[in-house]
Every structure is written in structure tokens, then in C-alpha cells.
Short mmCIF file of C-alpha atoms in Angstrom, two decimals:
data_model
loop_
_atom_site.label_atom_id
_atom_site.label_comp_id
_atom_site.label_asym_id
_atom_site.label_seq_id
_atom_site.Cartn_x
_atom_site.Cartn_y
_atom_site.Cartn_z
CA MET A 1 -24.67 -14.34 11.42
CA ASN A 2 -22.48 -11.67 9.97
CA GLN A 3 -19.85 -12.30 7.35
CA ARG A 4 -16.67 -10.39 7.79
CA GLN A 5 -14.73 -8.62 5.08
CA LYS A 6 -14.85 -10.29 1.69
CA GLU A 7 -11.61 -8.80 0.30
CA PRO A 8 -9.41 -8.45 3.39
CA LEU A 9 -6.51 -6.08 3.74
CA SER A 10 -3.33 -8.09 3.60
CA GLN A 11 -1.41 -5.58 5.70
CA LYS A 12 -2.05 -2.44 7.67
CA ALA A 13 -3.14 0.20 5.20
CA LYS A 14 -0.74 3.07 4.74
CA LEU A 15 -0.81 6.49 3.17
CA TYR A 16 0.38 6.53 -0.41
CA TRP A 17 1.47 9.59 -2.39
CA ALA A 18 1.52 10.21 -6.12
CA ILE A 19 5.27 10.36 -6.69
CA GLY A 20 5.58 10.98 -2.97
CA ILE A 21 3.31 14.03 -2.95
CA ILE A 22 -0.19 14.68 -1.70
CA ILE A 23 -1.75 17.64 -3.48
CA ALA A 24 -3.15 19.42 -0.45
CA VAL A 25 -6.58 20.43 -1.72
CA LEU A 26 -9.43 21.62 0.44
CA VAL A 27 -12.13 19.22 1.59
CA ALA A 28 -15.61 20.02 2.82
CA ALA A 29 -15.60 17.72 5.87
CA LEU A 30 -12.48 18.50 7.87
CA LEU A 31 -11.85 17.24 11.37
CA ILE A 32 -11.94 20.54 13.20
CA TRP A 33 -8.98 20.91 15.53
CA HIS A 34 -8.76 22.98 18.66
CA THR A 35 -7.03 26.33 18.81
CA PHE A 36 -3.77 25.89 20.65
CA PHE A 37 -0.44 27.45 21.55
CA PHE A 38 -2.26 30.75 22.09
CA GLY A 39 0.38 33.35 21.25
CA ASN A 40 2.88 30.75 20.01
CA GLN A 41 1.09 29.56 16.88
CA ASN A 42 3.73 31.23 14.76
CA ALA A 43 6.65 29.88 16.73
CA THR A 44 9.03 27.70 14.72
CA ALA A 45 7.73 24.13 14.68
CA ALA A 46 10.06 22.59 12.10
CA THR A 47 13.06 23.28 9.92
CA ILE A 48 13.78 21.94 6.43
CA GLY A 49 17.41 22.65 5.62
CA ASP A 50 17.84 26.30 6.51
CA GLN A 51 14.12 27.17 6.18
CA GLU A 52 11.84 27.57 9.20
CA PHE A 53 8.13 26.71 9.36
CA SER A 54 5.57 27.90 11.88
CA THR A 55 3.22 25.79 13.98
CA THR A 56 0.36 26.93 11.75
CA GLU A 57 2.07 25.56 8.64
CA VAL A 58 3.21 22.28 10.22
CA ALA A 59 -0.20 21.72 11.85
CA TYR A 60 -1.82 22.15 8.43
CA TYR A 61 0.21 19.27 7.03
CA TYR A 62 -0.34 17.13 10.10
CA HIS A 63 -4.11 17.50 9.99
CA THR A 64 -4.22 17.03 6.21
CA VAL A 65 -2.48 13.67 6.66
CA ALA A 66 -4.54 12.67 9.70
CA ASN A 67 -7.86 13.66 8.10
CA GLY A 68 -7.09 11.65 4.98
CA TYR A 69 -6.16 8.53 6.92
CA ILE A 70 -9.05 8.71 9.38
CA SER A 71 -11.55 9.34 6.59
CA GLN A 72 -10.26 6.27 4.75
CA ALA A 73 -10.45 4.19 7.93
CA ARG A 74 -14.09 5.16 8.39
CA GLN A 75 -14.92 4.25 4.79
CA TYR A 76 -13.33 0.84 5.24
CA GLN A 77 -15.20 0.40 8.52
CA GLN A 78 -18.50 1.03 6.75
CA LEU A 79 -17.59 -1.80 4.37
CA GLY A 80 -16.88 -4.12 7.28
CA MET A 81 -13.12 -3.85 6.81
CA ASN A 82 -10.57 -2.92 9.43
CA MET A 83 -7.48 -0.79 8.75
CA GLY A 84 -6.39 -1.17 12.35
CA TYR A 85 -7.34 2.40 13.29
CA ASP A 86 -10.06 3.14 15.87
CA ALA A 87 -11.76 6.38 14.81
CA SER A 88 -13.32 6.72 18.29
CA LEU A 89 -9.87 7.28 19.84
CA SER A 90 -7.36 10.05 19.27
CA PRO A 91 -4.22 9.26 17.22
CA SER A 92 -2.05 9.57 20.34
CA GLU A 93 -4.13 6.96 22.19
CA GLN A 94 -3.39 4.04 19.85
CA PHE A 95 -0.37 2.40 18.31
CA TYR A 96 0.58 2.27 14.66
CA ASN A 97 3.46 -0.01 15.66
CA GLU A 98 3.13 -1.12 19.27
CA GLU A 99 6.39 -3.09 19.24
CA GLU A 100 8.35 0.06 18.41
CA GLY A 101 6.13 2.33 20.52
CA ILE A 102 4.98 4.40 17.52
CA THR A 103 1.51 5.91 17.93
CA TYR A 104 -0.68 6.98 15.06
CA ALA A 105 0.05 10.56 16.08
CA ASP A 106 3.76 9.84 15.63
CA TYR A 107 3.11 8.21 12.27
CA PHE A 108 0.92 11.06 11.01
CA MET A 109 3.55 13.61 12.04
CA GLU A 110 6.32 11.62 10.36
CA GLN A 111 4.32 11.54 7.13
CA ALA A 112 3.38 15.22 7.42
CA LEU A 113 6.99 16.28 7.98
CA GLY A 114 8.05 14.15 5.03
CA GLN A 115 5.43 15.80 2.84
CA LEU A 116 6.47 19.28 3.94
CA GLN A 117 10.09 18.36 3.20
CA GLN A 118 9.21 17.15 -0.30
CA VAL A 119 7.13 20.20 -1.10
CA THR A 120 9.92 22.49 0.10
CA ILE A 121 12.67 20.69 -1.84
CA LEU A 122 10.65 20.36 -5.04
CA CYS A 123 9.51 23.99 -5.03
CA LYS A 124 13.16 25.05 -4.72
CA GLN A 125 14.10 22.77 -7.63
CA ALA A 126 11.18 24.11 -9.70
CA GLU A 127 12.29 27.68 -8.99
CA ASP A 128 15.89 26.91 -9.99
CA ALA A 129 14.67 25.27 -13.21
CA GLY A 130 12.37 28.19 -14.04
CA TYR A 131 9.29 25.94 -13.83
CA THR A 132 6.04 27.72 -12.95
CA LEU A 133 2.50 26.55 -12.23
CA SER A 134 0.66 25.26 -15.31
CA GLU A 135 -2.68 26.65 -16.42
CA GLU A 136 -4.34 23.50 -15.13
CA GLY A 137 -2.59 23.96 -11.80
CA LYS A 138 -3.76 27.56 -11.61
CA GLN A 139 -7.33 26.46 -12.29
CA MET A 140 -7.09 23.83 -9.55
CA LEU A 141 -5.83 26.45 -7.13
CA GLU A 142 -8.55 28.94 -7.99
CA LYS A 143 -11.23 26.26 -7.75
CA ASN A 144 -10.11 25.40 -4.22
CA MET A 145 -10.02 29.02 -3.14
CA GLU A 146 -13.46 29.64 -4.64
CA ASP A 147 -14.81 26.63 -2.74
CA LEU A 148 -13.87 28.23 0.57
CA TYR A 149 -17.11 30.19 0.55
CA LEU A 150 -19.18 27.08 -0.16
CA TYR A 151 -17.49 25.15 2.64
CA SER A 152 -17.87 28.03 5.08
CA VAL A 153 -21.62 28.02 4.42
CA GLN A 154 -21.90 24.23 4.71
CA SER A 155 -19.98 24.24 7.98
CA GLY A 156 -22.18 26.97 9.45
CA MET A 157 -19.14 29.14 10.22
CA GLY A 158 -20.62 32.14 8.46
CA SER A 159 -17.48 33.43 6.78
CA GLU A 160 -14.41 32.19 4.96
CA SER A 161 -12.15 33.64 7.64
CA ALA A 162 -14.00 31.87 10.45
CA TYR A 163 -13.99 28.59 8.54
CA ILE A 164 -10.25 28.82 7.83
CA LYS A 165 -9.39 29.61 11.43
CA ALA A 166 -11.62 26.87 12.82
CA SER A 167 -10.22 24.34 10.37
CA TYR A 168 -6.53 25.26 10.37
CA GLY A 169 -5.88 27.34 13.48
CA ARG A 170 -6.51 30.93 14.47
CA ASN A 171 -3.34 32.23 12.79
CA MET A 172 -4.16 30.71 9.42
CA SER A 173 -5.08 33.35 6.88
CA LYS A 174 -6.54 33.06 3.42
CA SER A 175 -3.28 34.28 1.89
CA LEU A 176 -1.17 31.75 3.83
CA LEU A 177 -3.55 28.94 2.92
CA LYS A 178 -3.32 29.93 -0.75
CA ASP A 179 0.46 29.96 -0.51
CA ILE A 180 0.49 26.44 1.00
CA LEU A 181 -1.85 25.12 -1.70
CA THR A 182 0.16 26.81 -4.46
CA LYS A 183 3.36 25.16 -3.29
CA SER A 184 1.71 21.75 -2.94
CA ILE A 185 0.35 21.83 -6.49
CA LEU A 186 3.60 23.21 -7.90
CA ALA A 187 5.62 20.48 -6.14
CA SER A 188 3.36 17.75 -7.50
CA GLU A 189 3.56 19.12 -11.02
CA TYR A 190 7.34 19.45 -10.93
CA ALA A 191 7.72 15.92 -9.52
CA LYS A 192 5.77 14.57 -12.48
CA GLU A 193 7.75 16.75 -14.87
CA LYS A 194 11.03 15.48 -13.44
CA GLN A 195 9.99 11.83 -13.50
CA GLU A 196 8.89 12.05 -17.12
CA ALA A 197 12.23 13.64 -18.05
CA PHE A 198 14.24 10.52 -17.22
CA SER A 199 15.18 8.44 -20.26
CA VAL A 200 14.01 4.82 -20.59
CA SER A 201 14.97 2.81 -23.69
CA GLU A 202 13.43 -0.31 -25.19
CA GLU A 203 16.52 -2.19 -24.01
CA ASP A 204 15.89 -0.94 -20.47
CA LEU A 205 12.30 -2.22 -20.61
CA ASN A 206 13.31 -5.66 -21.84
CA ALA A 207 16.04 -5.94 -19.21
CA TYR A 208 13.54 -5.01 -16.50
CA TYR A 209 11.10 -7.63 -17.77
CA LYS A 210 13.84 -10.27 -17.67
CA ASP A 211 14.38 -9.50 -13.98
CA HIS A 212 10.65 -9.19 -13.06
CA PRO A 213 8.59 -11.59 -15.22
CA GLY A 214 6.32 -12.53 -12.32
CA ASP A 215 5.24 -8.91 -11.93
CA LEU A 216 4.84 -8.15 -15.64
CA ASP A 217 3.21 -11.28 -17.02
CA SER A 218 -0.58 -11.41 -17.34
CA TYR A 219 -2.57 -14.06 -15.45
CA ASP A 220 -5.73 -15.99 -16.20
CA TYR A 221 -7.41 -17.23 -13.01
CA ARG A 222 -10.60 -17.57 -10.98
CA TYR A 223 -11.10 -16.91 -7.29
CA CYS A 224 -13.74 -17.04 -4.58
CA TYR A 225 -13.62 -15.92 -0.93
CA ILE A 226 -15.36 -18.25 1.49
CA ASN A 227 -15.77 -16.12 4.57
CA ALA A 228 -15.74 -17.46 8.12
CA GLU A 229 -19.15 -16.96 9.70
CA PHE A 230 -19.40 -15.42 13.17
CA GLU A 231 -22.38 -15.00 15.48
CA ASP A 232 -23.21 -11.38 16.29
CA THR A 233 -22.43 -10.92 19.99
CA THR A 234 -22.61 -7.90 22.28
CA ASP A 235 -21.33 -6.99 25.74
CA GLU A 236 -23.44 -5.93 28.72
CA ASN A 237 -23.67 -2.43 27.26
CA GLY A 238 -24.96 -3.69 23.94
CA GLN A 239 -21.68 -2.99 22.14
CA PRO A 240 -20.42 -5.50 19.50
CA THR A 241 -17.71 -7.83 20.78
CA GLU A 242 -14.89 -9.58 18.94
CA PRO A 243 -15.08 -13.38 18.70
CA THR A 244 -12.99 -15.41 21.12
CA GLU A 245 -10.05 -17.52 19.96
CA GLU A 246 -12.21 -20.62 20.22
CA GLN A 247 -15.02 -19.03 18.19
CA THR A 248 -12.55 -17.84 15.56
CA LYS A 249 -10.97 -21.30 15.26
CA ALA A 250 -14.35 -22.95 14.90
CA ALA A 251 -15.45 -20.46 12.22
CA MET A 252 -12.15 -20.81 10.34
CA ASP A 253 -12.29 -24.59 10.48
CA ALA A 254 -15.81 -24.52 9.03
CA ALA A 255 -14.69 -22.17 6.24
CA SER A 256 -11.69 -24.42 5.50
CA LYS A 257 -13.96 -27.44 5.24
CA LYS A 258 -16.19 -25.59 2.75
CA ALA A 259 -13.18 -24.50 0.70
CA ASN A 260 -11.82 -28.04 0.49
CA SER A 261 -15.22 -29.39 -0.44
CA MET A 262 -15.51 -26.80 -3.22
CA ILE A 263 -12.05 -27.74 -4.52
CA ASN A 264 -13.04 -31.40 -4.68
CA LYS A 265 -16.15 -30.54 -6.69
CA VAL A 266 -14.10 -28.52 -9.18
CA LYS A 267 -11.58 -31.35 -9.50
CA SER A 268 -14.43 -33.77 -10.19
CA GLY A 269 -15.61 -31.67 -13.13
CA THR A 270 -18.00 -29.06 -11.71
CA ALA A 271 -17.48 -25.57 -13.18
CA PHE A 272 -15.68 -23.25 -10.74
CA ASN A 273 -18.51 -20.72 -10.37
CA ALA A 274 -21.18 -23.41 -10.17
CA ALA A 275 -19.27 -25.05 -7.34
CA ALA A 276 -18.71 -21.72 -5.56
CA LYS A 277 -22.45 -21.00 -5.38
CA GLU A 278 -22.99 -23.92 -3.03
CA TYR A 279 -20.77 -22.48 -0.31
CA LEU A 280 -21.70 -18.79 -0.29
CA ASP A 281 -24.42 -16.60 1.17
CA GLU A 282 -27.40 -15.85 -1.05
CA GLU A 283 -26.14 -12.47 -2.28
CA SER A 284 -22.66 -13.72 -3.18
CA ALA A 285 -24.05 -16.88 -4.76
CA ALA A 286 -26.21 -14.74 -7.04
CA SER A 287 -23.07 -13.00 -8.34
CA TYR A 288 -21.49 -16.36 -9.16
CA SER A 289 -24.53 -17.25 -11.28
CA ASP A 290 -22.60 -15.31 -13.92
CA PRO A 291 -20.08 -17.91 -15.15
CA GLU A 292 -17.51 -15.16 -15.75
CA PHE A 293 -17.81 -13.48 -12.35
CA ASN A 294 -14.35 -13.11 -10.75
CA HIS A 295 -12.72 -14.70 -13.78
CA LYS A 296 -9.65 -12.56 -14.42
CA THR A 297 -7.90 -12.94 -17.76
CA LYS A 298 -5.43 -10.07 -18.04
CA ASP A 299 -4.34 -9.10 -14.52
CA LEU A 300 -0.67 -8.14 -14.37
CA GLY A 301 1.39 -9.60 -11.54
CA THR A 302 1.76 -6.11 -10.09
CA SER A 303 -2.00 -5.84 -9.62
CA LEU A 304 -2.57 -9.24 -7.98
CA SER A 305 -3.86 -9.39 -4.42
CA THR A 306 -1.16 -10.26 -1.90
CA THR A 307 -3.52 -12.98 -0.69
CA TYR A 308 -2.71 -15.12 -3.69
CA LYS A 309 0.09 -13.39 -5.62
CA ASP A 310 2.90 -15.68 -4.42
CA TRP A 311 0.90 -18.79 -5.29
CA LEU A 312 -0.19 -17.58 -8.74
CA THR A 313 3.23 -16.30 -9.77
CA ASP A 314 5.07 -19.47 -8.72
CA ASN A 315 6.85 -20.82 -11.80
CA ALA A 316 5.67 -24.31 -10.84
CA ARG A 317 2.01 -23.42 -11.52
CA LYS A 318 0.21 -25.45 -14.20
CA SER A 319 -3.13 -24.80 -15.85
CA GLY A 320 -5.93 -26.18 -13.71
CA ASP A 321 -4.05 -26.00 -10.41
CA ILE A 322 -6.43 -25.12 -7.58
CA THR A 323 -5.94 -24.49 -3.88
CA SER A 324 -7.34 -22.66 -0.86
CA LEU A 325 -5.34 -20.00 0.94
CA GLU A 326 -6.02 -18.91 4.50
CA VAL A 327 -6.85 -15.28 5.16
CA LYS A 328 -6.06 -14.95 8.85
CA GLY A 329 -9.18 -14.60 11.01
CA THR A 330 -11.36 -13.99 7.97
CA GLY A 331 -11.78 -17.13 5.92
CA TYR A 332 -10.27 -18.85 2.89
CA CYS A 333 -9.71 -17.90 -0.71
CA VAL A 334 -10.21 -20.65 -3.28
CA ILE A 335 -8.17 -19.88 -6.37
CA GLN A 336 -7.60 -21.66 -9.67
CA PHE A 337 -4.69 -20.97 -12.02
CA LEU A 338 -5.62 -21.11 -15.72
CA GLY A 339 -2.68 -19.54 -17.50
CA ARG A 340 0.12 -16.97 -17.69
CA GLU A 341 1.67 -15.08 -20.60
CA LYS A 342 3.75 -12.11 -21.63
CA ASP A 343 0.93 -10.07 -23.16
CA ASP A 344 2.16 -7.88 -26.03
CA LYS A 345 -1.32 -6.96 -27.24
CA SER A 346 -3.04 -5.28 -24.29
CA TYR A 347 -2.60 -1.56 -23.68
CA GLN A 348 -2.47 0.39 -20.42
CA THR A 349 -3.40 3.79 -21.86
CA MET A 350 -5.36 5.15 -24.77
CA THR A 351 -6.23 8.53 -26.21
CA TYR A 352 -9.91 8.72 -27.02
CA ARG A 353 -12.74 11.18 -27.57
CA SER A 354 -16.25 11.12 -26.15
CA ILE A 355 -19.56 12.89 -26.60
CA GLN A 356 -21.71 12.63 -23.49
CA LEU A 357 -25.48 12.88 -23.84
CA LEU A 358 -27.43 12.74 -20.59
CA ALA A 359 -31.12 11.89 -20.64
CA GLU A 360 -33.33 14.94 -20.24
CA THR A 361 -35.13 14.84 -16.87
CA SER A 362 -36.78 17.20 -14.42
CA PRO A 363 -35.26 17.46 -10.90
CA ASN A 364 -37.02 15.81 -7.98
CA GLU A 365 -39.01 17.98 -5.58
CA ASP A 366 -36.01 18.21 -3.26
CA GLY A 367 -33.82 19.42 -6.12
CA THR A 368 -31.83 16.21 -6.53
CA PRO A 369 -31.39 14.74 -10.03
CA ALA A 370 -34.11 12.34 -11.11
CA VAL A 371 -33.38 8.86 -12.47
CA PRO A 372 -34.40 8.87 -16.16
CA THR A 373 -37.34 6.82 -17.36
CA LYS A 374 -36.94 4.15 -20.04
CA GLU A 375 -38.43 6.56 -22.55
CA GLN A 376 -36.00 9.35 -21.60
CA LEU A 377 -33.06 6.96 -21.85
CA ALA A 378 -34.28 5.69 -25.22
CA ALA A 379 -34.44 9.28 -26.51
CA ALA A 380 -30.86 9.93 -25.35
CA LYS A 381 -29.63 6.73 -27.01
CA GLU A 382 -31.45 7.58 -30.23
CA LYS A 383 -29.81 11.02 -30.27
CA ALA A 384 -26.39 9.49 -29.64
CA GLN A 385 -26.81 7.00 -32.48
CA SER A 386 -28.09 9.76 -34.77
CA LEU A 387 -25.01 11.90 -34.09
CA LEU A 388 -22.73 8.92 -34.68
CA ASP A 389 -24.48 8.12 -37.98
CA GLN A 390 -24.16 11.79 -38.97
CA TRP A 391 -20.42 11.70 -38.27
CA LYS A 392 -19.91 8.49 -40.23
CA LYS A 393 -21.54 10.05 -43.31
CA GLY A 394 -18.91 12.79 -43.29
CA ASP A 395 -15.12 12.41 -43.32
CA ALA A 396 -15.28 10.37 -40.06
CA SER A 397 -12.13 12.03 -38.71
CA ALA A 398 -10.96 12.84 -35.20
CA GLU A 399 -11.32 16.54 -36.02
CA SER A 400 -14.96 16.25 -37.12
CA PHE A 401 -15.73 14.11 -34.07
CA GLY A 402 -14.20 16.86 -31.93
CA THR A 403 -16.45 19.43 -33.59
CA LEU A 404 -19.53 17.34 -32.76
CA ALA A 405 -18.34 17.07 -29.15
CA LYS A 406 -17.97 20.83 -28.82
CA GLU A 407 -21.48 21.33 -30.18
CA ASN A 408 -23.30 18.52 -28.35
CA SER A 409 -21.48 17.04 -25.36
CA THR A 410 -22.83 17.68 -21.86
CA ASP A 411 -19.41 16.97 -20.33
CA GLU A 412 -18.19 20.47 -19.48
CA THR A 413 -14.69 19.25 -18.57
CA THR A 414 -13.88 17.92 -22.05
CA LYS A 415 -16.28 19.43 -24.59
CA GLU A 416 -14.09 22.47 -25.32
CA LYS A 417 -11.23 20.08 -26.09
CA GLY A 418 -13.39 18.22 -28.57
CA GLY A 419 -14.15 15.48 -26.04
CA LEU A 420 -10.44 14.58 -25.93
CA HIS A 421 -9.05 12.31 -23.19
CA GLU A 422 -5.29 12.01 -23.64
CA ASP A 423 -3.39 8.96 -22.34
CA ALA A 424 -6.38 7.76 -20.32
CA ASN A 425 -5.36 5.01 -17.90
CA ARG A 426 -7.46 1.84 -18.01
CA ASP A 427 -7.22 1.53 -14.22
CA THR A 428 -9.04 4.82 -13.61
CA LEU A 429 -11.86 4.72 -16.16
CA GLU A 430 -15.47 3.62 -15.76
CA PRO A 431 -15.79 -0.16 -16.27
CA SER A 432 -18.06 0.22 -19.31
CA VAL A 433 -15.56 2.57 -20.96
CA THR A 434 -12.60 0.33 -20.08
CA ASP A 435 -14.38 -2.78 -21.38
CA TRP A 436 -14.98 -1.18 -24.77
CA LEU A 437 -11.76 0.81 -25.23
CA PHE A 438 -9.43 -2.02 -24.24
CA ALA A 439 -11.37 -4.94 -25.72
CA ASP A 440 -9.39 -7.47 -27.75
CA GLY A 441 -9.16 -6.41 -31.37
CA ARG A 442 -9.91 -2.74 -30.71
CA LYS A 443 -8.54 -0.52 -33.51
CA ALA A 444 -7.88 3.20 -33.80
CA GLY A 445 -10.92 4.80 -35.42
CA ASP A 446 -13.47 2.42 -33.87
CA THR A 447 -16.62 3.97 -32.38
CA SER A 448 -19.48 2.88 -30.14
CA VAL A 449 -22.40 4.13 -28.05
CA VAL A 450 -21.92 3.22 -24.37
CA GLU A 451 -24.24 3.65 -21.40
CA VAL A 452 -23.45 6.28 -18.73
CA THR A 453 -24.31 5.53 -15.09
CA ASP A 454 -24.33 7.57 -11.89
CA GLY A 455 -22.62 6.71 -8.61
CA SER A 456 -25.45 4.35 -7.66
CA GLY A 457 -25.27 2.43 -10.93
CA ASN A 458 -28.40 4.01 -12.44
CA ALA A 459 -28.33 4.58 -16.20
CA ILE A 460 -28.49 8.34 -16.83
CA GLY A 461 -27.57 8.63 -20.49
CA TYR A 462 -25.09 7.58 -23.16
CA GLN A 463 -21.75 8.58 -24.58
CA ILE A 464 -20.27 8.11 -28.02
CA LEU A 465 -16.72 6.81 -27.82
CA TYR A 466 -14.03 7.21 -30.47
CA ALA A 467 -10.74 5.30 -30.12
CA GLU A 468 -8.08 7.68 -31.39
CA ALA A 469 -4.65 6.27 -30.51
CA PHE A 470 -3.05 3.59 -28.34
CA GLY A 471 -0.47 4.27 -25.66
CA GLN A 472 1.97 1.78 -24.12
CA ILE A 473 1.59 -1.97 -23.81
CA ARG A 474 0.60 -2.79 -20.21
CA TRP A 475 3.77 -4.56 -19.11
CA LYS A 476 5.94 -1.90 -20.74
CA TYR A 477 3.94 0.83 -19.02
CA GLN A 478 4.54 -0.79 -15.63
CA ALA A 479 8.23 -1.38 -16.34
CA ASP A 480 8.66 2.18 -17.60
CA ASN A 481 6.99 3.58 -14.50
CA ALA A 482 9.10 1.42 -12.19
CA LEU A 483 12.34 2.51 -13.86
CA ARG A 484 11.42 6.19 -13.84
CA THR A 485 10.31 5.97 -10.22
CA ALA A 486 13.63 4.40 -9.27
CA ASP A 487 15.51 7.20 -11.06
CA TYR A 488 13.32 9.82 -9.41
CA ASP A 489 13.76 8.29 -5.96
CA HIS A 490 17.54 8.32 -6.36
CA TRP A 491 17.49 11.95 -7.55
CA TYR A 492 15.22 13.04 -4.71
CA GLY A 493 17.13 11.01 -2.12
CA GLU A 494 20.31 12.93 -2.88
CA LEU A 495 18.49 16.25 -2.48
CA GLN A 496 16.89 15.06 0.75
CA LYS A 497 20.30 14.52 2.33
CA SER A 498 21.16 18.18 1.90
CA SER A 499 17.83 19.43 3.27
CA PRO A 500 17.12 17.39 6.42
CA SER A 501 13.86 17.86 8.31
CA GLN A 502 13.69 18.47 12.04
CA LEU A 503 10.83 19.10 14.49
CA THR A 504 11.37 21.60 17.29
CA ASP A 505 10.11 20.97 20.82
CA VAL A 506 7.09 23.11 19.95
CA GLY A 507 6.40 21.06 16.80
CA LYS A 508 6.53 17.79 18.71
CA LYS A 509 3.52 18.92 20.75
CA ILE A 510 1.24 19.35 17.74
CA PRO A 511 -0.01 15.72 17.46
CA ASN A 512 -1.08 15.66 21.12
CA LEU A 513 -3.31 18.70 20.91
#
């Protein structure tokens, strides 16, 4: 039997932008598109206000959007999850919204044109304000341009020019590509600059909380997905087939029965995770052997899964309430409410410093990094502790910690800044770092030695962490971001009206080629 997705998508996945902008950086695995339009590649494909854009430029945005979405769909597919997109078909052969007759090609083009419009408008606003690309932005640009050679070698194209033309069309040049990337990065930077410029007062934050307590309170709860089990079936050609309605109903009914049985055990006094183990496959049951597995204590309402958000945030909830919620065609989620509060102690961001010390190893025969031995890891940990002890014997200041980082850290991205990470967001850090930095009772000036792992979870060294300063409280951070986003959206919406986007007949053909 195969168990379908454990954490199902509640709705069709969409493309999301950071403040409405995708920074159009190069990727090594592009979906190569066919040369088209022959002599008309530089015909006008779209207009934004009074500016015209060629087929080469518009096609770049279209394929950047399409590549990103299709790549994400394939990643979800590998995890047994379905975004609703069939990567074996072309975008024009399947519907994003069948009821309205919108194909994925239509959707990708709509998003691409919207992105081009935003980049165009924001670059004009940046120019009028005298805003230019930051040093970090320039470095990002140069890094992408330098990577062109690497990607051209990996693709087997033989030259940067051939790679660019094969990836973006025969009229795409290195200079035009650099111009497109420059504008994308500049637009993203200016959007962030503009959003941060809006004023939000403490009174504004409290008023927003009063109107959105369900989103900004923190929740204490436990959950467990009991997946419907389906027999693996294939057609006459050996291809996997979807279960019939009858098979789906039978599997869902069985999952519902398990969920209700689990609920009864919890109500009779069995611990939630102990009860869950009895109704899960061997691998999942092993995870629930940890009594704290999937016990969430500080999730904001804004971060709750749509599967159970409405139930958890209902003002009628009382500690100990437990229920099962159907996940259509997938199974049931058993969830228990334990508490809810306005958390004024937990932070969303923190400024900290780190000194990374990787274990010293020799590469494998194929040149790949080797996993350190216990002895090599022990040596790295001993060095980390020795450096920390050395620092504590001195003035134990942020400045002296920064000096140690410059002299010893193996993290090339931060060592020259004294290991400084400013306003680091808890939602984007490694779990081990998040767990320590944002632990209850954490104080500025605290230090610790924390394990460093690679992408496969193998320990590869240690880092010394130094908590330097706290940022915003979590609920205030979310409220602040929501208010600034609303102000930004209103500002941008007014500009958008004066610079409408329009595809030409030539541009409309791009998604079908």
C-alpha cells in the first residue's frame, strides 16, 4: 500500500513574490525553449504605459515564471504531493482554472506580465527618487553574470553566448540579459526600501491586533495526520492509476474510523502521541515515540495550516478539545487544542554573531565532501569550546567576538562582518540555531556551541553563537508587516493605474510556442 501526502496542500499552489517581485536570477537547470518568431523576436510583444518591450524580453519573464512553477511542481511530486500541474504536458494543454477556461500558459503569462509591469514601474520610481543599486545588489548581479560560464559548461553548450541563446532565445544577448537582471534586482530593492519607509506606530499595532487576534495570538496544540491507505494499481501499460470513487470512499472511511478511535483513546487518558502510534505506519509511529513530536507551543495564527486554522482559532475552543478534520481524498487530521495566548515574550527576529568551525576532513575519491568521523567532530567541538572559553576570559564583548570570527570562522559570507547576522528571521534559520536563539529566557550576551549539519542531516562541525540584540515581538512583527504591505499595495496600485500593461498579438503567441 502507498500512503498519500502527509501534509496536503489545502489549495492549488500559486506563485508568490517577495513584495510582489521575483528577483530574476539565473538558474543552472532551465527548461530550454525553442527558437521562434524567426525575424520577429524583437517585435513589440507588450507595452507598459508608454514603454514597449520585445518578444525576447517578454519571453524571458514568461519562462522565468513557468520554470519556477514547474520546478516546484516536480519537487512536490517527488514528495508524493500534487500541485495540480502535470509536468508531462505543456502549459497550454492543461487548465489552471477550467471553469473560466484559463490554461496554465495563460496563468504564467498573466504573472509574467504583472512582474514585468512591477519591475518597470518600480525602476522608474527608483530613478525619480535617485535610488541606485546597493553594493549587495551589485554583488548579486556580478555573481549571476559570472555563473553564466559555469552554466554554459554544465549544459554542454560550449559558450556563454550559445547557452544564453538556447535558454532565452536567439536574440538574447549578454548585455540585454544583464540589463534585465539589473532592473529586477533594483526593483526588488526599491520595493523593500519603499515598504520600510511607511510609518507604523505602537497605536497602529495595537489597533491591528484588536481587529485580528486570531491571526496574532500564539497557539499550543498537537496534531497527527492519519492518511487514507490506497492499493498501488496500474493500467494495462503499467502506468499508475488513480483510485476509483469507491476505493477512495473505502480508504477515507477506514481513516476516519482510525481517527475516531484515536480520539477516544486520548479522551480516556492515553497521551496524544502514544495513542497516535497505534494508527500510523512504522516510520511515522517511530517519530511519535518522541512525546513532543508535532507538539506546537508558539505557532502564530498566521502560520497555522488551513487544514485546522478555523477550528483552532475558534473563540469557543477550550483546553483539551480534540477533533478530526477531513482532508479531502487524503485522510484525516486529528488535532488537540491546548491553549492560546497573546505572547509578548517571543521574538520574530534577532541580531546575532556566529563563528563556524567545520570538522577537518579529506574529500572522497570522487571529490565530494566526506562526512566527518566522531574523532574529527570531537576535535572541531573542542576547538569551538576553546575559542569560547578564550573569549569569556577577555572583555566578552560583541566587538571581541567579532574579532574572533574574522580570525577563525569558516563561513566566508559573514566572517568579514565579524560573524554578524542582522535581524535574522526565526522562520528562515536552521532549526538548531532557531531553537537556541529563540528559547524561552534567552538574554542578550548569551553564548553556546551548536552543531552544524549538512543538507542530509549529517553533523559536519560546530558554530559558536552569540545573542547580540532582540528585534520585534512576533505578533508585532506580523502586524507591522501586514500594515506596511497594505500601505505599499495602495501606493503601488495607484501607480499601476497610470501604467497599464497590454500584450500585443505577437506577445499572445509566446505561451503556445
